[in-house]
PDB file of N, CA, C and O in Angstrom:
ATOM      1  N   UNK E   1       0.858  -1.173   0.000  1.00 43.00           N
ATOM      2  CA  UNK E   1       0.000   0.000   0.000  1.00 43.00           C
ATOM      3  C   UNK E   1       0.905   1.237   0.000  1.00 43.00           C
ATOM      4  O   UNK E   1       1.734   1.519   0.866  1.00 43.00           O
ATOM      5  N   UNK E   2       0.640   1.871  -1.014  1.00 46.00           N
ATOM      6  CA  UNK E   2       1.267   3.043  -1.147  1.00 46.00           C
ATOM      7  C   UNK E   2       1.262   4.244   0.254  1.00 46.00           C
ATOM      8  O   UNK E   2       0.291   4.269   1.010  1.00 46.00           O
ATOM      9  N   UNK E   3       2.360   5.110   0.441  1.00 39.00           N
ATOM     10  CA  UNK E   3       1.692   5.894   1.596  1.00 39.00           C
ATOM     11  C   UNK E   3       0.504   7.086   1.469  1.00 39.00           C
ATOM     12  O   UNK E   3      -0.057   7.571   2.452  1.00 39.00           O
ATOM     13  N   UNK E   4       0.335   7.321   0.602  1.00 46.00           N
ATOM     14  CA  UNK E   4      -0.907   8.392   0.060  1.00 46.00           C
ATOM     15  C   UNK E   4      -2.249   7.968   0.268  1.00 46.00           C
ATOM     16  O   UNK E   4      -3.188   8.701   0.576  1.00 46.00           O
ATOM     17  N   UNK E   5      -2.297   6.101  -0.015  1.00 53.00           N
ATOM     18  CA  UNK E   5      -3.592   5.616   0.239  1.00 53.00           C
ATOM     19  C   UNK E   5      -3.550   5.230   1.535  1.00 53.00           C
ATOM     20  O   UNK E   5      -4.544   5.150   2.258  1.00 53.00           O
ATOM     21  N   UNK E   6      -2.418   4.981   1.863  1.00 53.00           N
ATOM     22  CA  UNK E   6      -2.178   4.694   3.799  1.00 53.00           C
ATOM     23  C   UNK E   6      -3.180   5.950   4.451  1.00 53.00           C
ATOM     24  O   UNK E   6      -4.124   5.813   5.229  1.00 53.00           O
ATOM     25  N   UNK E   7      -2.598   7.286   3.817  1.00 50.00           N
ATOM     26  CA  UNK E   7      -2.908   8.436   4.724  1.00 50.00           C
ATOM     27  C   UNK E   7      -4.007   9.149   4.253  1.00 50.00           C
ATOM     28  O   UNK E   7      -4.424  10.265   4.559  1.00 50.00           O
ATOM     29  N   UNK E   8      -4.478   8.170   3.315  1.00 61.00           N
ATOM     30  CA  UNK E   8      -6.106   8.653   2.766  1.00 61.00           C
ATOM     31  C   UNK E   8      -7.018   7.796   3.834  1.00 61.00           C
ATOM     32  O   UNK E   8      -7.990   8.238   4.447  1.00 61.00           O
ATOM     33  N   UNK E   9      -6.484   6.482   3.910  1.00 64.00           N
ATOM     34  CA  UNK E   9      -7.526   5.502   4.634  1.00 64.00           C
ATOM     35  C   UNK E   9      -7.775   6.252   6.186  1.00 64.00           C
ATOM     36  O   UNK E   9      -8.864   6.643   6.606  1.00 64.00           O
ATOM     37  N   UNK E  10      -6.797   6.312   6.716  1.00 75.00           N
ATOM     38  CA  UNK E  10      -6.490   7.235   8.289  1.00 75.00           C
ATOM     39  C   UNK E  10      -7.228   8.165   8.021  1.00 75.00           C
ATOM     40  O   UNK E  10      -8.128   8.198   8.860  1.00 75.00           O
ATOM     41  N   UNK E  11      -7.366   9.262   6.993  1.00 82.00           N
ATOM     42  CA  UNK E  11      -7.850  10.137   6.917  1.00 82.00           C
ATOM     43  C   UNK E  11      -9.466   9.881   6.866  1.00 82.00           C
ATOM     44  O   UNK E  11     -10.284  10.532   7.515  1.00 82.00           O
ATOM     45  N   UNK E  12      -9.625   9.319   6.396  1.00 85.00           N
ATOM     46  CA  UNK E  12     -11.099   8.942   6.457  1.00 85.00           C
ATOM     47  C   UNK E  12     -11.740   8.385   7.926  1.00 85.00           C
ATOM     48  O   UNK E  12     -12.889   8.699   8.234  1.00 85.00           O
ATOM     49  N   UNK E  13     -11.037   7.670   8.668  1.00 87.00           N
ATOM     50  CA  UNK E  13     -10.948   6.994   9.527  1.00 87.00           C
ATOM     51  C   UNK E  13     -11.165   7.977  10.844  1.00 87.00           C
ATOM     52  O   UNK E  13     -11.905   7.710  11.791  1.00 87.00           O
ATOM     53  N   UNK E  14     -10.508   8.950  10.726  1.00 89.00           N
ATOM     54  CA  UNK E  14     -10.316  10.410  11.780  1.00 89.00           C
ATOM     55  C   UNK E  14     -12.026  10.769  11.462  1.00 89.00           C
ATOM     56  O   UNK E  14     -12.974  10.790  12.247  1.00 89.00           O
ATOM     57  N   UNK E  15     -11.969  11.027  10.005  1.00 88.00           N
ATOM     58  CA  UNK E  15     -13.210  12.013  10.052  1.00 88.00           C
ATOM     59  C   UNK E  15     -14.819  11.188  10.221  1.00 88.00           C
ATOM     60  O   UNK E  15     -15.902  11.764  10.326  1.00 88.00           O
ATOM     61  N   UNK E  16     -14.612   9.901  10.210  1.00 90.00           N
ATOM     62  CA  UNK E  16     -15.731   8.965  10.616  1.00 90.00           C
ATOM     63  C   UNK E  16     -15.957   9.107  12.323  1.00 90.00           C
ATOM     64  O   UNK E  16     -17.050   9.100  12.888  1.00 90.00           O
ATOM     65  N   UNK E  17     -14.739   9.225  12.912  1.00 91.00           N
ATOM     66  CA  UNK E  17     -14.481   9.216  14.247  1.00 91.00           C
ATOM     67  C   UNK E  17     -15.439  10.737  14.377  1.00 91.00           C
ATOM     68  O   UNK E  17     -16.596  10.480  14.711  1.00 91.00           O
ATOM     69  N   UNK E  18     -15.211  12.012  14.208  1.00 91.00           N
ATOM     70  CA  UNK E  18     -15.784  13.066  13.978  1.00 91.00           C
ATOM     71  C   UNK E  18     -16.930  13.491  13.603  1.00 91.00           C
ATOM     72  O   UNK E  18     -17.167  14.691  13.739  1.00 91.00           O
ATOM     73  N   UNK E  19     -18.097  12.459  12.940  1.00 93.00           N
ATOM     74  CA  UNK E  19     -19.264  12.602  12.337  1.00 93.00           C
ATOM     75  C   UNK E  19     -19.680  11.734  13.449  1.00 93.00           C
ATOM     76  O   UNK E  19     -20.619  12.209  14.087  1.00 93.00           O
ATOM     77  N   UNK E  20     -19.203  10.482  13.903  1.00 93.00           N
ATOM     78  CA  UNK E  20     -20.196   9.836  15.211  1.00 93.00           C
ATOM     79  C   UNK E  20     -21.603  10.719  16.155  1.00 93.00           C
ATOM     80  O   UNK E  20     -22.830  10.681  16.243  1.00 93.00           O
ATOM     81  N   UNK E  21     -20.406  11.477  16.724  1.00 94.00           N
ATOM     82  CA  UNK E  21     -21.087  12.193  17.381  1.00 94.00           C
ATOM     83  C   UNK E  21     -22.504  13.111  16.687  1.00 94.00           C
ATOM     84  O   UNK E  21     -23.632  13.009  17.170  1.00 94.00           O
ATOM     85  N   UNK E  22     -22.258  13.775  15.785  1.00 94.00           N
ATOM     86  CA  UNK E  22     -23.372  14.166  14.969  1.00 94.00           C
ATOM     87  C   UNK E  22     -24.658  13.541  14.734  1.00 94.00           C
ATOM     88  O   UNK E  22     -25.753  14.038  14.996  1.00 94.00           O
ATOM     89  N   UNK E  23     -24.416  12.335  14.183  1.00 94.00           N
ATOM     90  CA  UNK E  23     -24.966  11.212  13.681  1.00 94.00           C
ATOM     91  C   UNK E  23     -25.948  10.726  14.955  1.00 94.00           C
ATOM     92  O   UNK E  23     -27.102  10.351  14.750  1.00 94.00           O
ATOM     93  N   UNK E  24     -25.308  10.780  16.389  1.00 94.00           N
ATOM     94  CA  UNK E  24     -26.088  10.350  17.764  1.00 94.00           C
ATOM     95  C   UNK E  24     -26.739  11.533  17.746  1.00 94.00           C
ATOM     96  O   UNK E  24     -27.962  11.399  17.719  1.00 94.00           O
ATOM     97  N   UNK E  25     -26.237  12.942  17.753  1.00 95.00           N
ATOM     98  CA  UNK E  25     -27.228  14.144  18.041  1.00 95.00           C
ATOM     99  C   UNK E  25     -28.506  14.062  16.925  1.00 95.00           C
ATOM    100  O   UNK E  25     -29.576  14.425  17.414  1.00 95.00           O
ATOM    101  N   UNK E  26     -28.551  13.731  15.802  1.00 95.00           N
ATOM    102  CA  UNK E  26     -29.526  13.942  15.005  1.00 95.00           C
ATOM    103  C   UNK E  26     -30.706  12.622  15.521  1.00 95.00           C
ATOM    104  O   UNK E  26     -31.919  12.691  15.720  1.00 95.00           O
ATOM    105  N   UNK E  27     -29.850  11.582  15.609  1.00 93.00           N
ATOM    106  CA  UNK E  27     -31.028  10.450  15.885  1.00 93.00           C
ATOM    107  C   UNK E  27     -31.747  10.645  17.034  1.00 93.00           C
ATOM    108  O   UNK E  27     -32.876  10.219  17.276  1.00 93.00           O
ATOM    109  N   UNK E  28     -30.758  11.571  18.003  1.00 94.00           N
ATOM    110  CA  UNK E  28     -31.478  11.463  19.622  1.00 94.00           C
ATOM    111  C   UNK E  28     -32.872  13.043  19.426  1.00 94.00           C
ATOM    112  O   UNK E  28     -33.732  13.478  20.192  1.00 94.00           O
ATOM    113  N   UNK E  29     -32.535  13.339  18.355  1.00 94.00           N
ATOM    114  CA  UNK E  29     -33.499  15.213  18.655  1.00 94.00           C
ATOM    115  C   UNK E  29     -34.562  14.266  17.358  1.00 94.00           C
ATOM    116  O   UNK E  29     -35.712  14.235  17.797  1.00 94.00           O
ATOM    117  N   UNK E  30     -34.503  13.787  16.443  1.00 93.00           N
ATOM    118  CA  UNK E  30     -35.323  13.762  15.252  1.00 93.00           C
ATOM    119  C   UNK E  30     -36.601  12.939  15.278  1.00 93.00           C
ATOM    120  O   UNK E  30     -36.438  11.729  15.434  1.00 93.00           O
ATOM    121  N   UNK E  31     -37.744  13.353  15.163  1.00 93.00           N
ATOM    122  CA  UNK E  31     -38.974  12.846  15.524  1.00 93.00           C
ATOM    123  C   UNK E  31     -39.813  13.391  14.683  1.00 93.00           C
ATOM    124  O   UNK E  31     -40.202  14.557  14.631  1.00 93.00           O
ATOM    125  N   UNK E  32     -40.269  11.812  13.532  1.00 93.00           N
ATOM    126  CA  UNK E  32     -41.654  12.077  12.271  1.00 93.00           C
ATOM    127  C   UNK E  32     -42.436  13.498  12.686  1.00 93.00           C
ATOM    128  O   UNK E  32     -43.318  13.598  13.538  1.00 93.00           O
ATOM    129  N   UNK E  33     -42.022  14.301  12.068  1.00 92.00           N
ATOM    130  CA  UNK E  33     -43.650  15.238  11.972  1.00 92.00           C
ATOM    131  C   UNK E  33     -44.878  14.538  11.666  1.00 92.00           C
ATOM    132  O   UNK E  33     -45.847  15.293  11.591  1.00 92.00           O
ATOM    133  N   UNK E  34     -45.110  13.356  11.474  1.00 92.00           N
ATOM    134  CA  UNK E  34     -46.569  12.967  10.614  1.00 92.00           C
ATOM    135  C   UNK E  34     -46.685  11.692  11.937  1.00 92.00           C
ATOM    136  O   UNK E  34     -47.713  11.705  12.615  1.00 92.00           O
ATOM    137  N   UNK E  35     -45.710  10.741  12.211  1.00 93.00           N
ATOM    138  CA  UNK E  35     -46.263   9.923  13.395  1.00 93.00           C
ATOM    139  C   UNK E  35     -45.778   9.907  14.795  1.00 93.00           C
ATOM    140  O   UNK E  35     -45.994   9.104  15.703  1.00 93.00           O
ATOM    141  N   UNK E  36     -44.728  11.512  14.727  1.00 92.00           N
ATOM    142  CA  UNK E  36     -44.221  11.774  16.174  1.00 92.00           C
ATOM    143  C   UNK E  36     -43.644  10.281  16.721  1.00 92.00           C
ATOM    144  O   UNK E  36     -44.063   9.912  17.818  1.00 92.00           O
ATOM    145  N   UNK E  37     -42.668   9.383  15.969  1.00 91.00           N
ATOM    146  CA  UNK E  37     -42.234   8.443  16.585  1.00 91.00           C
ATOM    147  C   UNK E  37     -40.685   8.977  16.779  1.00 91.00           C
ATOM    148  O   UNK E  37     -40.427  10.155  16.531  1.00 91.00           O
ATOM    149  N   UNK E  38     -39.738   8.130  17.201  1.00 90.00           N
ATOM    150  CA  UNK E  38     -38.215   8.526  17.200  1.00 90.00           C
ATOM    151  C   UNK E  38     -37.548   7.363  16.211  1.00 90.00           C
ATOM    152  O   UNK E  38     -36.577   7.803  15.595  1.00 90.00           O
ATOM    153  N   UNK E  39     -37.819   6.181  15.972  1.00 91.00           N
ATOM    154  CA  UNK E  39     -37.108   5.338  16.058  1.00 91.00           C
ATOM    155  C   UNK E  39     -37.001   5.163  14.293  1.00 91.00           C
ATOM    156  O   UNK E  39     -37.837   4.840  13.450  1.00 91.00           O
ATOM    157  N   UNK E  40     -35.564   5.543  14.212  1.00 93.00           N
ATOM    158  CA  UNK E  40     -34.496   5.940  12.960  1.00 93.00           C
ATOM    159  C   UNK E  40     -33.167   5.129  12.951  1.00 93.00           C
ATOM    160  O   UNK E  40     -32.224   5.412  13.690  1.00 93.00           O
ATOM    161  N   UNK E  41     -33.160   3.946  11.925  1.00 94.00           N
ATOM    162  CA  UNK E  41     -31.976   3.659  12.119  1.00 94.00           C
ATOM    163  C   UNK E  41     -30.576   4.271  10.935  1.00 94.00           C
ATOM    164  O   UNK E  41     -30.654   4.328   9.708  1.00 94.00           O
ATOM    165  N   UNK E  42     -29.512   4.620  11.713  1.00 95.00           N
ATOM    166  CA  UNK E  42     -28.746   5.087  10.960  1.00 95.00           C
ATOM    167  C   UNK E  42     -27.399   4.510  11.127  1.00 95.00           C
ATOM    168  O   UNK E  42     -26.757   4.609  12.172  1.00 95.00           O
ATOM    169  N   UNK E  43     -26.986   3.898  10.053  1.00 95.00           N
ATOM    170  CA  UNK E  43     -25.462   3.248   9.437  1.00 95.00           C
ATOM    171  C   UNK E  43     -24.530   3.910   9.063  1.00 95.00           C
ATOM    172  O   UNK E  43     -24.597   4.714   8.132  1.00 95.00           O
ATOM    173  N   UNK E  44     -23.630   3.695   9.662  1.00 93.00           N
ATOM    174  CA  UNK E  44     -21.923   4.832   8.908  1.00 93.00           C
ATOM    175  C   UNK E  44     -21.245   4.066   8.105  1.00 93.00           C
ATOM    176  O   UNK E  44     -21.653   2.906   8.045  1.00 93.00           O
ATOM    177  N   UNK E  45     -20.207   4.377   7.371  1.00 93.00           N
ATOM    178  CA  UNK E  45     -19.082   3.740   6.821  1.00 93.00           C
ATOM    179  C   UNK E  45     -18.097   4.266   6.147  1.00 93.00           C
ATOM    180  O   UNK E  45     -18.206   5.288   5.468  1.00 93.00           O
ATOM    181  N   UNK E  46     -17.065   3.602   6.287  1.00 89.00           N
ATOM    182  CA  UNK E  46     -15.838   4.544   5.349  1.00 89.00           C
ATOM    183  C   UNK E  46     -14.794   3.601   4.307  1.00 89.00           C
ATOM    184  O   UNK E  46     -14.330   2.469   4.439  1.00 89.00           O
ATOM    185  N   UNK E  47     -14.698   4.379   3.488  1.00 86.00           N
ATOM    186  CA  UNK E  47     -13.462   3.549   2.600  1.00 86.00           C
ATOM    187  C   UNK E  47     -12.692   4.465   2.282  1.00 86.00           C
ATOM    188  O   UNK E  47     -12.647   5.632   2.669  1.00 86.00           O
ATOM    189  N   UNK E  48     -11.864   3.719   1.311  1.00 81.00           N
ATOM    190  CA  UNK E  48     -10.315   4.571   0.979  1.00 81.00           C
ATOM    191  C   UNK E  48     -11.162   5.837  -0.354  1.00 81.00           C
ATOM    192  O   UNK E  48     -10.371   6.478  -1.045  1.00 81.00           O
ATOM    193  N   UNK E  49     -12.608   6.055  -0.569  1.00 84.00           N
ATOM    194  CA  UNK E  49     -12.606   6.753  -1.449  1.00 84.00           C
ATOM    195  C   UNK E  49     -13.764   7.953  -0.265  1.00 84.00           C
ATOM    196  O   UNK E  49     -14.117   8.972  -0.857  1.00 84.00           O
ATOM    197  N   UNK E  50     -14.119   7.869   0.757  1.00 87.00           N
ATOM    198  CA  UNK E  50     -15.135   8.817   1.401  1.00 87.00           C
ATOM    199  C   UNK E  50     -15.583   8.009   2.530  1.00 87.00           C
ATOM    200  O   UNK E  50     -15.245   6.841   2.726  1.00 87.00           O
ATOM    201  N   UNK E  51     -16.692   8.994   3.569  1.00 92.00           N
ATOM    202  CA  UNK E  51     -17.791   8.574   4.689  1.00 92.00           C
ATOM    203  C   UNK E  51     -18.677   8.589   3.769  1.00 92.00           C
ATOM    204  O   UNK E  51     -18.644   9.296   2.763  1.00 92.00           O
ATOM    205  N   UNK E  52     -19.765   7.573   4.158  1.00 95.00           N
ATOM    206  CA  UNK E  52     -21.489   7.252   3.925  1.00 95.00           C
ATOM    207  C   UNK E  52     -22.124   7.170   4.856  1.00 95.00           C
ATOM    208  O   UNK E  52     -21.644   6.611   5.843  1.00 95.00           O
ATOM    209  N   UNK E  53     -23.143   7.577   4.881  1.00 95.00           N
ATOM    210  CA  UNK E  53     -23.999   7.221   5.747  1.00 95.00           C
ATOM    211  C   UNK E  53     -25.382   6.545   5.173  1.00 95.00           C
ATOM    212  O   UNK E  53     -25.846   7.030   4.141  1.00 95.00           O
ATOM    213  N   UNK E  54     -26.091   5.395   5.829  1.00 96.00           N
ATOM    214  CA  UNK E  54     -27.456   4.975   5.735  1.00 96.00           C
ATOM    215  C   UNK E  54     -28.772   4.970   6.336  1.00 96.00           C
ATOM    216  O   UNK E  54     -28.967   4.202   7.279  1.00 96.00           O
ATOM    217  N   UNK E  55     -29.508   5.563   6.009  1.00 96.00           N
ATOM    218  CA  UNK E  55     -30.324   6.017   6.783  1.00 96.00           C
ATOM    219  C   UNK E  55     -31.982   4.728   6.422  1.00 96.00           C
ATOM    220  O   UNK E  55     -32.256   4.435   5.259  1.00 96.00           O
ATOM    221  N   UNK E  56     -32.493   4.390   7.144  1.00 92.00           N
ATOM    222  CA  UNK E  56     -33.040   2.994   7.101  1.00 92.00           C
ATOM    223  C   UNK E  56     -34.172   2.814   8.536  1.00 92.00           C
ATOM    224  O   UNK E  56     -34.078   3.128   9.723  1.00 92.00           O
ATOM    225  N   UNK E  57     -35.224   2.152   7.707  1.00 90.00           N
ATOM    226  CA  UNK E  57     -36.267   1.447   8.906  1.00 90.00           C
ATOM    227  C   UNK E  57     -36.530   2.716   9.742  1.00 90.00           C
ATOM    228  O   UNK E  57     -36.341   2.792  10.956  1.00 90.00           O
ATOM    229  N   UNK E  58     -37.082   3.905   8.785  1.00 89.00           N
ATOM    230  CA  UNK E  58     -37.832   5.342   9.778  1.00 89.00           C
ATOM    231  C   UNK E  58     -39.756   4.652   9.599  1.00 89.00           C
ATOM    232  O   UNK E  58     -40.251   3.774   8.891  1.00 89.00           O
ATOM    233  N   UNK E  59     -40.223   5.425  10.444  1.00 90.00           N
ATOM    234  CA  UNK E  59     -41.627   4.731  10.134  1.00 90.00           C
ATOM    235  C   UNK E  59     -42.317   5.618   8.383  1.00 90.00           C
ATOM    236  O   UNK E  59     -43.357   5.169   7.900  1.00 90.00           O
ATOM    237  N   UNK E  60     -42.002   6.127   8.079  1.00 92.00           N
ATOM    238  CA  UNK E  60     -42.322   6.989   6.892  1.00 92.00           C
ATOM    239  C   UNK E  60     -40.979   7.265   5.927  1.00 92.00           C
ATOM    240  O   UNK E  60     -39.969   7.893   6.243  1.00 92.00           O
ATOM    241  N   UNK E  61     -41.182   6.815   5.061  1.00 93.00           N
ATOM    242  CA  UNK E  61     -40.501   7.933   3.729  1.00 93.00           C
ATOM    243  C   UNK E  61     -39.753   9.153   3.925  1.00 93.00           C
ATOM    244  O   UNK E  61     -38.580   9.422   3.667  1.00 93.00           O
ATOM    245  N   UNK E  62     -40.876   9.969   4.541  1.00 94.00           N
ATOM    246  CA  UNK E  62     -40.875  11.422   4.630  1.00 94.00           C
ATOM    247  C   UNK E  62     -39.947  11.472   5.976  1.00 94.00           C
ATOM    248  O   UNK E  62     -39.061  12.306   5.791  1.00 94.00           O
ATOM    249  N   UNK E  63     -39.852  10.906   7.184  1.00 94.00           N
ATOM    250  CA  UNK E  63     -38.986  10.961   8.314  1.00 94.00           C
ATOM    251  C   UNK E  63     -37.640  10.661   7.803  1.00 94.00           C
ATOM    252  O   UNK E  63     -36.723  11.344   8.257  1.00 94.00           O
ATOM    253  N   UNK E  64     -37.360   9.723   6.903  1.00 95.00           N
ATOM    254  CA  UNK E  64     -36.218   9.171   6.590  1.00 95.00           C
ATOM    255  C   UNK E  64     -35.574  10.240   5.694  1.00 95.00           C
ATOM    256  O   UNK E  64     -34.343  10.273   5.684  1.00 95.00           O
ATOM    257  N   UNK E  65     -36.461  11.382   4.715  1.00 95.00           N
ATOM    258  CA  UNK E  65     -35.745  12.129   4.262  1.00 95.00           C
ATOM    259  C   UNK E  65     -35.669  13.544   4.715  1.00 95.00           C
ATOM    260  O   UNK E  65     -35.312  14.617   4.229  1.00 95.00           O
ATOM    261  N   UNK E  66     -36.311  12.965   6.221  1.00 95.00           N
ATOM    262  CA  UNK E  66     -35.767  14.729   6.718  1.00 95.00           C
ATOM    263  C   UNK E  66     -34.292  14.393   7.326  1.00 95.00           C
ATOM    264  O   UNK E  66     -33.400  15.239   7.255  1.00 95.00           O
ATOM    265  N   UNK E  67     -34.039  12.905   8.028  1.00 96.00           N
ATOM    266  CA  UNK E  67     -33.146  12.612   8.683  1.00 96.00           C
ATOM    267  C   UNK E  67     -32.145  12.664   7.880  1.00 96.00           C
ATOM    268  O   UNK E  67     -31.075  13.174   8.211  1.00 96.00           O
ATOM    269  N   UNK E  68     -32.380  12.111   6.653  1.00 96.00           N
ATOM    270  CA  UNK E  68     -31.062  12.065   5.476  1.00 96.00           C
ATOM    271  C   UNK E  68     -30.765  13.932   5.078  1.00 96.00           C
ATOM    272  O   UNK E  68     -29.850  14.161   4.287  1.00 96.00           O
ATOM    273  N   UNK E  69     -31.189  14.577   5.385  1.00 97.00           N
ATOM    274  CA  UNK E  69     -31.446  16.004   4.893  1.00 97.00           C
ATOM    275  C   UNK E  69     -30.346  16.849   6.086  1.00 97.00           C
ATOM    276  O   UNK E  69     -29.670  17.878   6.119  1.00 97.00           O
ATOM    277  N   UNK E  70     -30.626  15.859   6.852  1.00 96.00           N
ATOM    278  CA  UNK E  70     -30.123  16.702   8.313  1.00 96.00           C
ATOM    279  C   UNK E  70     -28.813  15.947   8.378  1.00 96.00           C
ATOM    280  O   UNK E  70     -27.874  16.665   8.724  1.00 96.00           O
ATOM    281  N   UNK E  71     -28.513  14.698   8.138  1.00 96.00           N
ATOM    282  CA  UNK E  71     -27.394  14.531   7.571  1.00 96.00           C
ATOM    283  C   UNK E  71     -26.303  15.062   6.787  1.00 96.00           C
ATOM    284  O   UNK E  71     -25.088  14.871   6.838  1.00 96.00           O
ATOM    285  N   UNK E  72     -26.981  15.720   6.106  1.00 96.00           N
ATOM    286  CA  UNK E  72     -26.194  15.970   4.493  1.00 96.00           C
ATOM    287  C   UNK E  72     -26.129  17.419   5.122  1.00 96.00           C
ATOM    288  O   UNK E  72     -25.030  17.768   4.690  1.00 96.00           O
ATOM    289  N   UNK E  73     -26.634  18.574   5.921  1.00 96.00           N
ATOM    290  CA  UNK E  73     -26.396  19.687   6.574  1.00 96.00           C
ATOM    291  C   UNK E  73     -24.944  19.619   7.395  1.00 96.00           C
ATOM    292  O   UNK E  73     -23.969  20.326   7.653  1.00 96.00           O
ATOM    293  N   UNK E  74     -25.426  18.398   7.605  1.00 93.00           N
ATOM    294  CA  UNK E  74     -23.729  18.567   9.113  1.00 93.00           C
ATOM    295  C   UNK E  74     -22.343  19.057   7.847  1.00 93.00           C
ATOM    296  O   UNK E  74     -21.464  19.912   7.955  1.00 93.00           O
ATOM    297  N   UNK E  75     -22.615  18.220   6.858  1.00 92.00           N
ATOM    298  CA  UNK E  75     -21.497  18.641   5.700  1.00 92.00           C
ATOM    299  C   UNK E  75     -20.285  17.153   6.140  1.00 92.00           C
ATOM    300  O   UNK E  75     -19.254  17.022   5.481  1.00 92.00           O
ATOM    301  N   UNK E  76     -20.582  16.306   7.134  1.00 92.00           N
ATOM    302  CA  UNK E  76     -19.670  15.276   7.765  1.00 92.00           C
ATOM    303  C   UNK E  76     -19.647  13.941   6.494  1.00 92.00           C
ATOM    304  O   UNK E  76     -18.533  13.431   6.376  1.00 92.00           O
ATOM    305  N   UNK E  77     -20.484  13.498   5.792  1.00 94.00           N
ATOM    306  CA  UNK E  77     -20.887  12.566   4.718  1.00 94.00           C
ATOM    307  C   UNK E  77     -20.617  13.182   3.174  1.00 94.00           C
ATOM    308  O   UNK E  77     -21.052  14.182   2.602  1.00 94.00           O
ATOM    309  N   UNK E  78     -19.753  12.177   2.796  1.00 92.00           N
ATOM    310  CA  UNK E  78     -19.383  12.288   1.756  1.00 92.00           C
ATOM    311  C   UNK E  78     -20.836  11.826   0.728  1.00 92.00           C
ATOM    312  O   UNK E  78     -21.081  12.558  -0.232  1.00 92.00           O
ATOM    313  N   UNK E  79     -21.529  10.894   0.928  1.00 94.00           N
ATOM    314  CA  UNK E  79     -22.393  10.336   0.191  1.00 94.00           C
ATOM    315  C   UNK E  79     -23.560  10.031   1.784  1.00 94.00           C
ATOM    316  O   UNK E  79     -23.130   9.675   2.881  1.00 94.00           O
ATOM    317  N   UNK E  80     -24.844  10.266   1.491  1.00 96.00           N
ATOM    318  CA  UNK E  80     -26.211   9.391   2.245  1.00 96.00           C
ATOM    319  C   UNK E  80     -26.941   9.399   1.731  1.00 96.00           C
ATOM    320  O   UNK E  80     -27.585  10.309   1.208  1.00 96.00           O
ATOM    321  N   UNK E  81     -27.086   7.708   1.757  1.00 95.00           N
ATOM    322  CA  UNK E  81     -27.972   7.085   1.380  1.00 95.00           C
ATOM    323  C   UNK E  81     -29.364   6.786   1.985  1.00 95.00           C
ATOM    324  O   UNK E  81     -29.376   6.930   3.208  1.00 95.00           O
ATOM    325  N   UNK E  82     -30.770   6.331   1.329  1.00 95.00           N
ATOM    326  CA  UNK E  82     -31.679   6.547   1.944  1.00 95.00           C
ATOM    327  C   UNK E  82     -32.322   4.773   1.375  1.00 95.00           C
ATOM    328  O   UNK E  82     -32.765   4.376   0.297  1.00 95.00           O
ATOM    329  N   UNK E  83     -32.096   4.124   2.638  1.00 90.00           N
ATOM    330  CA  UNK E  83     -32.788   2.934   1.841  1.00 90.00           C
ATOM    331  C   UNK E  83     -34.308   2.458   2.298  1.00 90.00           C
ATOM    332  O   UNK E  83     -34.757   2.500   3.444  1.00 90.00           O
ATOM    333  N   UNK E  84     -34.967   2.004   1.128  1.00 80.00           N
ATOM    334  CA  UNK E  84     -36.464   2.071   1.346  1.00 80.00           C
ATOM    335  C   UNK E  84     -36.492   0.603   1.979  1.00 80.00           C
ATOM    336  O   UNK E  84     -37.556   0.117   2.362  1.00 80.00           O
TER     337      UNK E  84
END
């Protein structure tokens, strides 16, 4: 492994470490406008090319793309995804 992709992987690795926290603040405040529930599941991940995030199993559509919305605000995710 070259050292550039060494210090790309680390690099990614730091800034996954850095979005955690975000990622807990949004799930712990975010609650459906339409069925006032909480329960949002959300997936991280990183590779040698970016962070992702997955956003999954909200009770609505519409919860899942405010959560993915509020995601993509922090500016921490390279890519989020919204799976139905």
């Amino acid at each position: 492994m070259a050292f550039k992709e060494e210090f790309d992987s680390f690099h990614y690795e730091i800034a996954l470490a850095a979005a955690i926290p975000y990622v807990k603040d949004i799930k712990a405040t975010s609650i459906c406008p339409v069925h006032h529930k909480k329960r949002i599941s959300i997936n991280y991940d990183n590779d040698d090319t970016g962070i992702y995030a997955y956003v999954s199993k909200g009770c609505c559509p519409e919860f899942r793309r405010l959560v993915a919305d509020a995601l993509r605000k922090t500016e921490r995710f390279d890519i989020v995804y919204i799976e139905e």
